[in-house]
């Protein structure tokens, strides 16, 4: 297994270009199934989760060809409606193919994703609303087996604004005759991006950017070229790495409005940040203050940036409180940060960070994607060479991580394992 050696304390400088968002491209890739026309996707990030989704599409019969930074998908000859356990167990986002398969082939068999490191992550909101739309669903030997004759245009209200359920249901409704309304829809920028992509393909989704989405059924879709939005969580990670090391960097190719809450929080803590179109500049700061933050669905503070914020809080000379409200088990970075010298107490879903303890290198282990990002931030701020093990978690969500960090002047080295 590869590991990363990070020597600190680092000073970062220069520019970093943000990749297209993994969490935007995963549902967009699933939406490819809806169309029998070519779909050209630009700058798909080179990440493990994206490779897994493309492998799944290939197994379903989607043709995939790569030409430079454009990948072309053609789902004209879909031959399967089944997403097997082998693939789904490695990536929960495989569940996104459920809605599109039903819309296109009237049937789908998708392995139940099961839990994952950050929580149990049920899919009940996906399933109960697909049923309200007219699907017949059975759970059989670990699989969701779903059939539909014709989806009905219904008005559904989600019991929680689940990102994945909103995406699955929006894709499922694309061909439904009449108007499907999805209320209490998630507001994350990746939802808008999927809706914009579907519309570029010829679908009719309105209410984009609100919690009430309207999907008017269309008969067919057309050829399209599309590029997803920049990755707001990758950008948040570099932003917090710069602040934790009191560095000046420029983060490009991301919409700063997608990070409003994160930037506001960091500014309130004393960080000096300026934003312009697609650019975020971080400057050196004086003394930072602690924070009291609760994660929440967008536009609140993102759960996907909680671990990175917590790492930043460790190097501030003040106390902070961070509460995780989205996933029940998303504090696995805490014991690893403690190994680096941090003083953090956990009480239920709240972390109390004393701050101001000097971080020192130690061997640490990645447990999930964002927990790993937190370890990188802490290691950049810590004194000495930190060995970060199991970095395959990082390879799921951070494109060219070492190259980007080295480009910013960090002393980072990957050691290849078996
Ligand atoms: N939930 C249910 N039932 C459902 C669906 C969700 O109880 O049917 C619960 C989940 O268990 C969780 C909460 O609702 O406690 C939020 O889940 P949601 O469905 O909103 O999240 P998701 O679609 O599974 C996406 C991202 C996550 C990100 C969350 C929240 C993708 C591929 N994944 O997951 O990204 O944390 O939204 O913003 O888009 C990551 O990138 O590290 C990551 C985990």
Short mmCIF file of C-alpha atoms and ligand atoms in Angstrom, two decimals:
data_model
loop_
_atom_site.label_atom_id
_atom_site.label_comp_id
_atom_site.label_asym_id
_atom_site.label_seq_id
_atom_site.Cartn_x
_atom_site.Cartn_y
_atom_site.Cartn_z
CA UNK A 1 0.00 0.00 0.00
CA UNK A 2 1.32 3.46 -0.89
CA UNK A 3 2.12 5.90 1.86
CA UNK A 4 2.84 9.60 1.92
CA UNK A 5 5.74 11.26 3.73
CA UNK A 6 5.04 14.89 4.60
CA UNK A 7 7.77 17.06 6.13
CA UNK A 8 6.77 20.10 8.11
CA UNK A 9 6.24 22.71 9.14
CA UNK A 10 5.59 23.76 5.55
CA UNK A 11 5.05 27.13 3.95
CA UNK A 12 2.89 26.98 0.84
CA UNK A 13 3.07 29.50 -2.00
CA UNK A 14 1.82 29.88 -5.55
CA UNK A 15 -1.27 28.74 -7.42
CA UNK A 16 -3.25 25.52 -7.34
CA UNK A 17 -5.84 24.63 -9.98
CA UNK A 18 -8.88 22.78 -8.68
CA UNK A 19 -10.08 19.64 -10.50
CA UNK A 20 -13.66 19.06 -11.66
CA UNK A 21 -15.80 17.80 -8.78
CA UNK A 22 -15.90 14.05 -8.13
CA UNK A 23 -19.32 14.40 -6.52
CA UNK A 24 -20.63 16.25 -9.58
CA UNK A 25 -19.19 13.79 -12.10
CA UNK A 26 -20.35 10.63 -10.31
CA UNK A 27 -24.10 11.29 -10.83
CA UNK A 28 -23.43 12.83 -14.27
CA UNK A 29 -21.69 9.58 -15.28
CA UNK A 30 -24.71 7.61 -14.07
CA UNK A 31 -26.97 9.91 -16.11
CA UNK A 32 -25.10 8.81 -19.25
CA UNK A 33 -27.27 5.68 -19.09
CA UNK A 34 -30.36 7.78 -19.88
CA UNK A 35 -29.28 8.64 -23.39
CA UNK A 36 -28.79 6.70 -26.62
CA UNK A 37 -26.72 9.60 -28.04
CA UNK A 38 -23.00 10.32 -27.55
CA UNK A 39 -22.09 12.29 -24.45
CA UNK A 40 -18.75 14.08 -24.28
CA UNK A 41 -17.51 14.85 -20.77
CA UNK A 42 -14.58 17.22 -20.34
CA UNK A 43 -11.81 16.97 -17.73
CA UNK A 44 -13.18 14.02 -15.79
CA UNK A 45 -10.84 13.77 -12.79
CA UNK A 46 -8.45 10.83 -12.65
CA UNK A 47 -9.73 9.34 -9.39
CA UNK A 48 -10.43 5.84 -8.16
CA UNK A 49 -14.18 6.43 -7.61
CA UNK A 50 -14.55 7.82 -11.12
CA UNK A 51 -12.70 4.78 -12.55
CA UNK A 52 -15.06 2.50 -10.64
CA UNK A 53 -18.13 4.29 -12.00
CA UNK A 54 -16.76 4.08 -15.57
CA UNK A 55 -16.08 0.36 -15.05
CA UNK A 56 -19.69 -0.07 -13.94
CA UNK A 57 -20.93 1.77 -17.05
CA UNK A 58 -18.77 -0.47 -19.25
CA UNK A 59 -20.25 -3.56 -17.60
CA UNK A 60 -23.74 -2.24 -18.34
CA UNK A 61 -22.78 -1.97 -22.02
CA UNK A 62 -21.81 1.71 -22.32
CA UNK A 63 -19.09 2.40 -24.92
CA UNK A 64 -16.31 4.59 -23.56
CA UNK A 65 -13.56 6.30 -25.56
CA UNK A 66 -10.99 8.85 -24.51
CA UNK A 67 -9.61 11.64 -26.67
CA UNK A 68 -7.30 13.97 -24.74
CA UNK A 69 -9.29 15.57 -21.94
CA UNK A 70 -12.65 14.53 -23.43
CA UNK A 71 -14.23 11.17 -22.62
CA UNK A 72 -17.09 10.08 -24.85
CA UNK A 73 -19.81 7.75 -23.60
CA UNK A 74 -22.42 6.03 -25.72
CA UNK A 75 -25.13 4.03 -23.98
CA UNK A 76 -26.96 3.15 -27.21
CA UNK A 77 -26.40 -0.58 -26.74
CA UNK A 78 -27.03 -1.09 -23.04
CA UNK A 79 -26.88 -4.82 -22.42
CA UNK A 80 -27.28 -5.18 -18.67
CA UNK A 81 -29.40 -3.70 -15.90
CA UNK A 82 -27.32 -5.06 -13.04
CA UNK A 83 -24.78 -3.37 -10.74
CA UNK A 84 -23.04 -6.19 -8.92
CA UNK A 85 -21.97 -6.36 -5.28
CA UNK A 86 -18.30 -6.50 -6.31
CA UNK A 87 -18.46 -2.96 -7.64
CA UNK A 88 -21.07 -1.42 -5.36
CA UNK A 89 -19.22 -2.53 -2.23
CA UNK A 90 -16.19 -0.50 -3.35
CA UNK A 91 -18.20 2.62 -4.10
CA UNK A 92 -21.60 3.62 -2.72
CA UNK A 93 -22.21 6.08 -5.55
CA UNK A 94 -22.99 3.04 -7.74
CA UNK A 95 -26.53 3.42 -6.36
CA UNK A 96 -26.88 6.41 -8.72
CA UNK A 97 -27.46 4.01 -11.63
CA UNK A 98 -30.76 2.85 -10.11
CA UNK A 99 -32.88 5.80 -11.29
CA UNK A 100 -31.36 6.04 -14.78
CA UNK A 101 -31.61 2.25 -15.39
CA UNK A 102 -35.29 2.30 -14.43
CA UNK A 103 -35.96 5.31 -16.66
CA UNK A 104 -34.17 3.76 -19.63
CA UNK A 105 -34.80 0.00 -19.33
CA UNK A 106 -37.76 -0.15 -16.89
CA UNK A 107 -35.77 -2.49 -14.67
CA UNK A 108 -32.70 -2.41 -12.47
CA UNK A 109 -30.87 -4.76 -10.16
CA UNK A 110 -28.40 -2.95 -7.93
CA UNK A 111 -26.57 -4.35 -4.95
CA UNK A 112 -27.45 -2.71 -1.64
CA UNK A 113 -24.47 -0.51 -0.79
CA UNK A 114 -24.31 -1.45 2.90
CA UNK A 115 -22.62 0.78 5.46
CA UNK A 116 -19.30 2.51 5.11
CA UNK A 117 -16.62 3.92 7.37
CA UNK A 118 -18.46 7.21 8.02
CA UNK A 119 -21.88 5.75 8.85
CA UNK A 120 -24.65 3.29 8.06
CA UNK A 121 -25.87 5.37 5.11
CA UNK A 122 -29.24 3.79 4.29
CA UNK A 123 -30.96 4.38 0.93
CA UNK A 124 -34.55 4.36 2.21
CA UNK A 125 -35.26 7.87 0.84
CA UNK A 126 -34.21 6.76 -2.66
CA UNK A 127 -36.37 3.63 -2.52
CA UNK A 128 -39.56 4.95 -0.89
CA UNK A 129 -39.77 7.82 -3.38
CA UNK A 130 -39.05 5.62 -6.41
CA UNK A 131 -41.98 3.53 -5.16
CA UNK A 132 -44.16 6.66 -4.93
CA UNK A 133 -43.19 7.34 -8.55
CA UNK A 134 -44.50 3.88 -9.49
CA UNK A 135 -41.55 1.50 -9.17
CA UNK A 136 -42.04 -1.95 -7.65
CA UNK A 137 -39.09 -2.67 -5.42
CA UNK A 138 -37.99 -5.86 -3.73
CA UNK A 139 -34.94 -6.46 -1.61
CA UNK A 140 -33.63 -9.89 -2.53
CA UNK A 141 -30.35 -11.50 -1.45
CA UNK A 142 -28.61 -8.17 -0.87
CA UNK A 143 -29.90 -6.63 -4.08
CA UNK A 144 -32.49 -3.95 -4.85
CA UNK A 145 -34.61 -5.39 -7.64
CA UNK A 146 -36.78 -2.73 -9.19
CA UNK A 147 -39.27 -2.66 -12.06
CA UNK A 148 -41.51 0.03 -13.46
CA UNK A 149 -44.01 -0.01 -16.31
CA UNK A 150 -44.19 3.74 -16.55
CA UNK A 151 -43.20 6.30 -13.92
CA UNK A 152 -46.10 8.50 -12.72
CA UNK A 153 -45.78 12.28 -12.46
CA UNK A 154 -46.04 12.66 -8.69
CA UNK A 155 -45.32 15.32 -6.10
CA UNK A 156 -42.84 13.90 -3.61
CA UNK A 157 -41.39 15.49 -0.48
CA UNK A 158 -38.11 14.09 0.79
CA UNK A 159 -37.99 13.41 4.54
CA UNK A 160 -34.39 14.76 4.48
CA UNK A 161 -32.64 16.68 1.68
CA UNK A 162 -30.46 13.72 0.72
CA UNK A 163 -27.98 14.58 -2.02
CA UNK A 164 -27.95 11.12 -3.57
CA UNK A 165 -31.73 10.63 -3.38
CA UNK A 166 -32.39 14.01 -5.01
CA UNK A 167 -30.00 13.04 -7.83
CA UNK A 168 -31.40 9.53 -8.30
CA UNK A 169 -35.02 10.75 -8.35
CA UNK A 170 -34.29 13.65 -10.71
CA UNK A 171 -32.65 11.25 -13.18
CA UNK A 172 -35.47 8.71 -12.81
CA UNK A 173 -38.08 11.36 -13.75
CA UNK A 174 -36.45 12.60 -16.96
CA UNK A 175 -38.83 10.68 -19.31
CA UNK A 176 -41.92 10.67 -17.07
CA UNK A 177 -44.90 12.12 -18.94
CA UNK A 178 -46.11 15.24 -17.10
CA UNK A 179 -44.48 17.01 -14.17
CA UNK A 180 -42.63 15.34 -11.29
CA UNK A 181 -42.06 17.63 -8.32
CA UNK A 182 -39.30 16.90 -5.81
CA UNK A 183 -39.75 18.96 -2.67
CA UNK A 184 -37.20 19.36 0.14
CA UNK A 185 -34.59 18.59 -2.52
CA UNK A 186 -30.93 18.96 -1.57
CA UNK A 187 -29.38 22.32 -2.48
CA UNK A 188 -25.75 21.27 -2.94
CA UNK A 189 -24.07 22.82 -6.03
CA UNK A 190 -23.59 19.29 -7.44
CA UNK A 191 -27.40 18.99 -7.68
CA UNK A 192 -27.56 22.17 -9.79
CA UNK A 193 -24.73 20.80 -11.93
CA UNK A 194 -26.56 17.53 -12.57
CA UNK A 195 -29.75 19.46 -13.43
CA UNK A 196 -27.78 21.73 -15.80
CA UNK A 197 -26.22 18.66 -17.43
CA UNK A 198 -29.61 16.97 -17.84
CA UNK A 199 -31.00 20.17 -19.38
CA UNK A 200 -28.02 20.40 -21.73
CA UNK A 201 -28.96 16.85 -22.84
CA UNK A 202 -32.49 18.06 -23.58
CA UNK A 203 -34.25 17.26 -20.29
CA UNK A 204 -36.52 19.83 -18.66
CA UNK A 205 -35.61 20.47 -15.05
CA UNK A 206 -36.58 23.76 -13.44
CA UNK A 207 -36.44 25.19 -9.94
CA UNK A 208 -32.66 24.71 -10.07
CA UNK A 209 -31.01 26.22 -6.99
CA UNK A 210 -34.22 25.88 -4.94
CA UNK A 211 -35.49 23.07 -2.75
CA UNK A 212 -38.41 22.42 -5.14
CA UNK A 213 -37.35 20.80 -8.38
CA UNK A 214 -39.77 20.35 -11.29
CA UNK A 215 -38.98 17.72 -13.89
CA UNK A 216 -41.11 17.84 -17.06
CA UNK A 217 -40.82 14.58 -18.97
CA UNK A 218 -39.27 14.62 -22.44
CA UNK A 219 -39.34 11.92 -25.14
CA UNK A 220 -35.68 11.83 -26.03
CA UNK A 221 -32.28 13.34 -25.30
CA UNK A 222 -29.56 14.73 -27.55
CA UNK A 223 -25.78 14.64 -27.99
CA UNK A 224 -24.01 16.93 -25.55
CA UNK A 225 -20.59 18.16 -24.45
CA UNK A 226 -20.36 19.12 -20.76
CA UNK A 227 -17.80 20.05 -18.13
CA UNK A 228 -18.67 19.76 -14.44
CA UNK A 229 -18.09 22.40 -11.77
CA UNK A 230 -14.86 22.72 -9.77
CA UNK A 231 -14.51 20.66 -6.62
CA UNK A 232 -15.54 22.89 -3.69
CA UNK A 233 -14.27 20.35 -1.13
CA UNK A 234 -10.86 20.04 -2.78
CA UNK A 235 -10.72 23.86 -2.79
CA UNK A 236 -11.76 23.98 0.90
CA UNK A 237 -8.96 21.52 1.69
CA UNK A 238 -6.22 23.65 0.04
CA UNK A 239 -7.73 26.74 1.64
CA UNK A 240 -7.48 25.25 5.12
CA UNK A 241 -3.99 23.84 4.41
CA UNK A 242 -2.84 27.38 3.53
CA UNK A 243 -4.39 28.86 6.67
CA UNK A 244 -3.02 26.09 8.94
CA UNK A 245 0.48 26.88 7.65
CA UNK A 246 -0.08 30.67 7.52
CA UNK A 247 0.73 30.72 3.81
CA UNK A 248 -0.31 32.80 0.83
CA UNK A 249 -1.75 30.86 -2.09
CA UNK A 250 -4.16 31.33 -4.97
CA UNK A 251 -6.82 28.68 -5.62
CA UNK A 252 -8.18 28.78 -9.16
CA UNK A 253 -10.91 27.16 -11.28
CA UNK A 254 -13.60 26.91 -8.62
CA UNK A 255 -16.68 29.02 -7.94
CA UNK A 256 -16.07 30.77 -4.58
CA UNK A 257 -19.84 31.05 -4.05
CA UNK A 258 -19.91 27.26 -3.61
CA UNK A 259 -17.69 27.74 -0.55
CA UNK A 260 -19.53 30.72 0.96
CA UNK A 261 -20.11 29.18 4.36
CA UNK A 262 -16.56 27.80 4.58
CA UNK A 263 -15.01 31.13 3.58
CA UNK A 264 -17.26 33.07 5.99
CA UNK A 265 -16.32 30.72 8.83
CA UNK A 266 -12.60 31.05 8.11
CA UNK A 267 -12.84 34.84 7.82
CA UNK A 268 -14.62 34.99 11.20
CA UNK A 269 -11.70 33.00 12.61
CA UNK A 270 -9.36 35.72 11.36
CA UNK A 271 -8.21 34.30 8.02
CA UNK A 272 -7.56 36.79 5.24
CA UNK A 273 -9.31 35.67 2.09
CA UNK A 274 -10.26 37.47 -1.10
CA UNK A 275 -12.46 36.01 -3.81
CA UNK A 276 -12.97 36.86 -7.46
CA UNK A 277 -14.53 35.01 -10.35
CA UNK A 278 -13.30 31.37 -10.04
CA UNK A 279 -10.41 32.39 -7.75
CA UNK A 280 -9.80 32.41 -4.01
CA UNK A 281 -6.71 34.14 -2.60
CA UNK A 282 -5.47 33.44 0.90
CA UNK A 283 -3.10 35.84 2.64
CA UNK A 284 -1.05 35.57 5.82
CA UNK A 285 -3.05 36.21 8.96
CA UNK A 286 -2.41 37.55 12.45
CA UNK A 287 -3.73 35.53 15.40
CA UNK A 288 -6.63 33.19 14.58
CA UNK A 289 -9.72 32.71 16.76
CA UNK A 290 -11.44 29.41 17.45
CA UNK A 291 -14.83 28.52 15.98
CA UNK A 292 -18.09 26.85 16.93
CA UNK A 293 -19.40 25.08 13.84
CA UNK A 294 -22.19 22.61 13.09
CA UNK A 295 -22.19 20.71 9.82
CA UNK A 296 -25.44 21.00 7.87
CA UNK A 297 -26.82 20.43 4.38
CA UNK A 298 -25.89 23.14 1.85
CA UNK A 299 -25.72 26.14 2.24
CA UNK A 300 -24.50 25.19 5.74
CA UNK A 301 -20.98 24.08 6.63
CA UNK A 302 -20.25 20.91 4.58
CA UNK A 303 -19.67 17.63 6.38
CA UNK A 304 -17.03 16.93 3.71
CA UNK A 305 -14.91 19.82 5.05
CA UNK A 306 -15.42 19.06 8.76
CA UNK A 307 -12.31 16.90 9.20
CA UNK A 308 -10.11 19.52 7.50
CA UNK A 309 -11.56 22.29 9.71
CA UNK A 310 -10.89 20.17 12.78
CA UNK A 311 -7.23 19.78 11.74
CA UNK A 312 -6.97 23.53 11.32
CA UNK A 313 -8.52 24.09 14.77
CA UNK A 314 -5.72 21.97 16.29
CA UNK A 315 -3.07 24.51 15.30
CA UNK A 316 -4.96 27.60 16.50
CA UNK A 317 -4.08 29.06 19.87
CA UNK A 318 -7.72 28.96 21.05
CA UNK A 319 -10.49 26.46 21.71
CA UNK A 320 -13.03 25.36 19.08
CA UNK A 321 -16.18 23.25 18.99
CA UNK A 322 -17.15 21.25 15.91
CA UNK A 323 -20.41 19.28 15.71
CA UNK A 324 -21.09 16.69 13.00
CA UNK A 325 -24.78 16.43 12.11
CA UNK A 326 -24.79 14.53 8.80
CA UNK A 327 -22.91 11.27 9.38
CA UNK A 328 -22.84 9.44 12.70
CA UNK A 329 -19.28 8.16 12.50
CA UNK A 330 -17.27 10.95 10.98
CA UNK A 331 -14.65 11.58 13.63
CA UNK A 332 -12.18 8.83 12.82
CA UNK A 333 -9.51 11.46 12.16
CA UNK A 334 -9.66 12.47 15.85
CA UNK A 335 -7.50 9.66 17.29
CA UNK A 336 -5.03 10.13 14.43
CA UNK A 337 -4.81 13.89 15.07
CA UNK A 338 -4.30 13.11 18.76
CA UNK A 339 -1.30 10.93 17.74
CA UNK A 340 0.17 14.09 16.21
CA UNK A 341 -0.21 15.89 19.54
CA UNK A 342 -3.66 17.46 19.23
CA UNK A 343 -5.91 17.86 22.28
CA UNK A 344 -9.43 16.87 21.22
CA UNK A 345 -12.24 15.49 23.37
CA UNK A 346 -15.23 13.82 21.78
CA UNK A 347 -18.68 13.95 23.36
CA UNK A 348 -21.36 12.37 21.21
CA UNK A 349 -21.26 14.09 17.84
CA UNK A 350 -19.29 17.09 19.10
CA UNK A 351 -15.53 17.56 19.17
CA UNK A 352 -13.98 19.99 21.65
CA UNK A 353 -10.56 21.08 20.42
CA UNK A 354 -8.27 22.81 22.90
CA UNK A 355 -5.93 24.10 20.21
CA UNK A 356 -2.52 25.63 20.67
CA UNK A 357 -0.69 22.32 21.21
CA UNK A 358 2.34 22.08 18.90
CA UNK A 359 1.83 19.20 16.44
CA UNK A 360 4.71 16.76 16.01
CA UNK A 361 5.19 14.08 13.36
CA UNK A 362 4.06 10.50 13.99
CA UNK A 363 2.96 7.60 11.82
CA UNK A 364 -0.79 7.98 11.16
CA UNK A 365 -3.38 6.10 9.16
CA UNK A 366 -6.09 7.25 6.74
CA UNK A 367 -9.56 5.93 7.55
CA UNK A 368 -11.74 7.67 4.98
CA UNK A 369 -11.36 10.27 2.28
CA UNK A 370 -11.86 13.49 4.23
CA UNK A 371 -10.23 12.17 7.41
CA UNK A 372 -7.15 11.64 5.25
CA UNK A 373 -7.30 15.23 4.01
CA UNK A 374 -7.29 16.35 7.65
CA UNK A 375 -4.10 14.34 8.25
CA UNK A 376 -2.39 16.05 5.31
CA UNK A 377 -3.24 19.48 6.75
CA UNK A 378 -2.03 18.51 10.21
CA UNK A 379 1.16 16.96 8.78
CA UNK A 380 1.93 20.13 6.80
CA UNK A 381 1.67 22.13 10.04
CA UNK A 382 3.50 19.60 12.24
CA UNK A 383 7.21 19.55 12.94
CA UNK A 384 9.09 16.60 11.45
CA UNK A 385 8.29 13.93 8.86
CA UNK A 386 4.80 12.45 9.20
CA UNK A 387 4.16 9.09 7.58
CA UNK A 388 0.58 8.85 6.35
CA UNK A 389 -0.45 5.26 5.67
CA UNK A 390 -3.34 3.85 3.59
CA UNK A 391 -3.48 6.80 1.22
CA UNK A 392 -5.67 4.87 -1.21
CA UNK A 393 -8.48 6.74 0.55
CA UNK A 394 -7.00 10.01 -0.73
CA UNK A 395 -6.68 8.64 -4.25
CA UNK A 396 -10.49 8.25 -4.29
CA UNK A 397 -11.05 11.99 -4.12
CA UNK A 398 -7.95 14.16 -4.55
CA UNK A 399 -6.57 14.31 -8.08
CA UNK A 400 -2.77 14.75 -8.38
CA UNK A 401 -2.51 15.40 -4.66
CA UNK A 402 1.28 15.20 -4.33
CA UNK A 403 1.90 17.09 -7.57
CA UNK A 404 -0.39 19.89 -6.43
CA UNK A 405 1.15 20.06 -2.95
CA UNK A 406 4.69 19.95 -4.36
CA UNK A 407 3.66 22.70 -6.81
CA UNK A 408 2.76 24.77 -3.75
CA UNK A 409 6.20 24.13 -2.27
CA UNK A 410 5.30 21.38 0.23
CA UNK A 411 7.81 18.66 1.00
CA UNK A 412 5.71 15.60 0.15
CA UNK A 413 6.79 12.21 -1.16
CA UNK A 414 4.80 9.11 -2.09
CA UNK A 415 6.38 5.80 -1.23
CA UNK A 416 5.02 3.00 -3.38
CA UNK A 417 3.90 -0.10 -1.54
CA UNK A 418 2.95 -3.59 -2.72
N1 LIG B 1 -29.67 9.19 4.35
C1 LIG B 1 -30.67 8.36 4.78
N2 LIG B 1 -31.42 7.72 3.84
C2 LIG B 1 -31.20 7.89 2.50
C3 LIG B 1 -30.18 8.75 2.07
C4 LIG B 1 -29.42 9.39 3.02
O1 LIG B 1 -30.89 8.19 5.98
O2 LIG B 1 -31.92 7.27 1.70
C5 LIG B 1 -28.82 9.86 5.36
C6 LIG B 1 -27.36 9.39 5.26
O3 LIG B 1 -27.17 8.19 5.97
C7 LIG B 1 -26.60 10.55 5.85
C8 LIG B 1 -27.44 11.76 5.39
O4 LIG B 1 -28.74 11.24 5.09
O5 LIG B 1 -26.61 10.46 7.24
C9 LIG B 1 -26.88 12.49 4.20
O6 LIG B 1 -26.78 11.61 3.08
P1 LIG B 1 -26.89 12.09 1.58
O7 LIG B 1 -27.77 11.16 0.85
O8 LIG B 1 -27.18 13.56 1.54
O9 LIG B 1 -25.39 11.88 1.11
P2 LIG B 1 -24.87 10.96 -0.08
O10 LIG B 1 -25.61 11.24 -1.32
O11 LIG B 1 -24.76 9.56 0.39
C10 LIG B 1 -23.16 12.79 -0.86
C11 LIG B 1 -21.69 12.84 -1.12
C12 LIG B 1 -20.94 12.73 0.20
C13 LIG B 1 -21.38 13.89 1.08
C14 LIG B 1 -22.90 13.87 1.27
C15 LIG B 1 -23.43 15.06 2.08
C16 LIG B 1 -21.51 11.87 -3.32
C17 LIG B 1 -21.04 10.75 -4.16
N3 LIG B 1 -21.33 11.75 -2.01
O12 LIG B 1 -23.39 11.53 -0.23
O13 LIG B 1 -19.56 12.85 -0.12
O14 LIG B 1 -20.74 13.78 2.33
O15 LIG B 1 -23.54 13.89 -0.02
O16 LIG B 1 -23.06 16.25 1.48
O17 LIG B 1 -22.01 12.86 -3.83
C18 LIG B 1 -17.25 12.59 0.22
O18 LIG B 1 -17.07 13.11 -0.91
O19 LIG B 1 -16.31 12.42 1.04
C19 LIG B 1 -18.60 12.20 0.60
C20 LIG B 1 -18.84 11.31 1.58
#
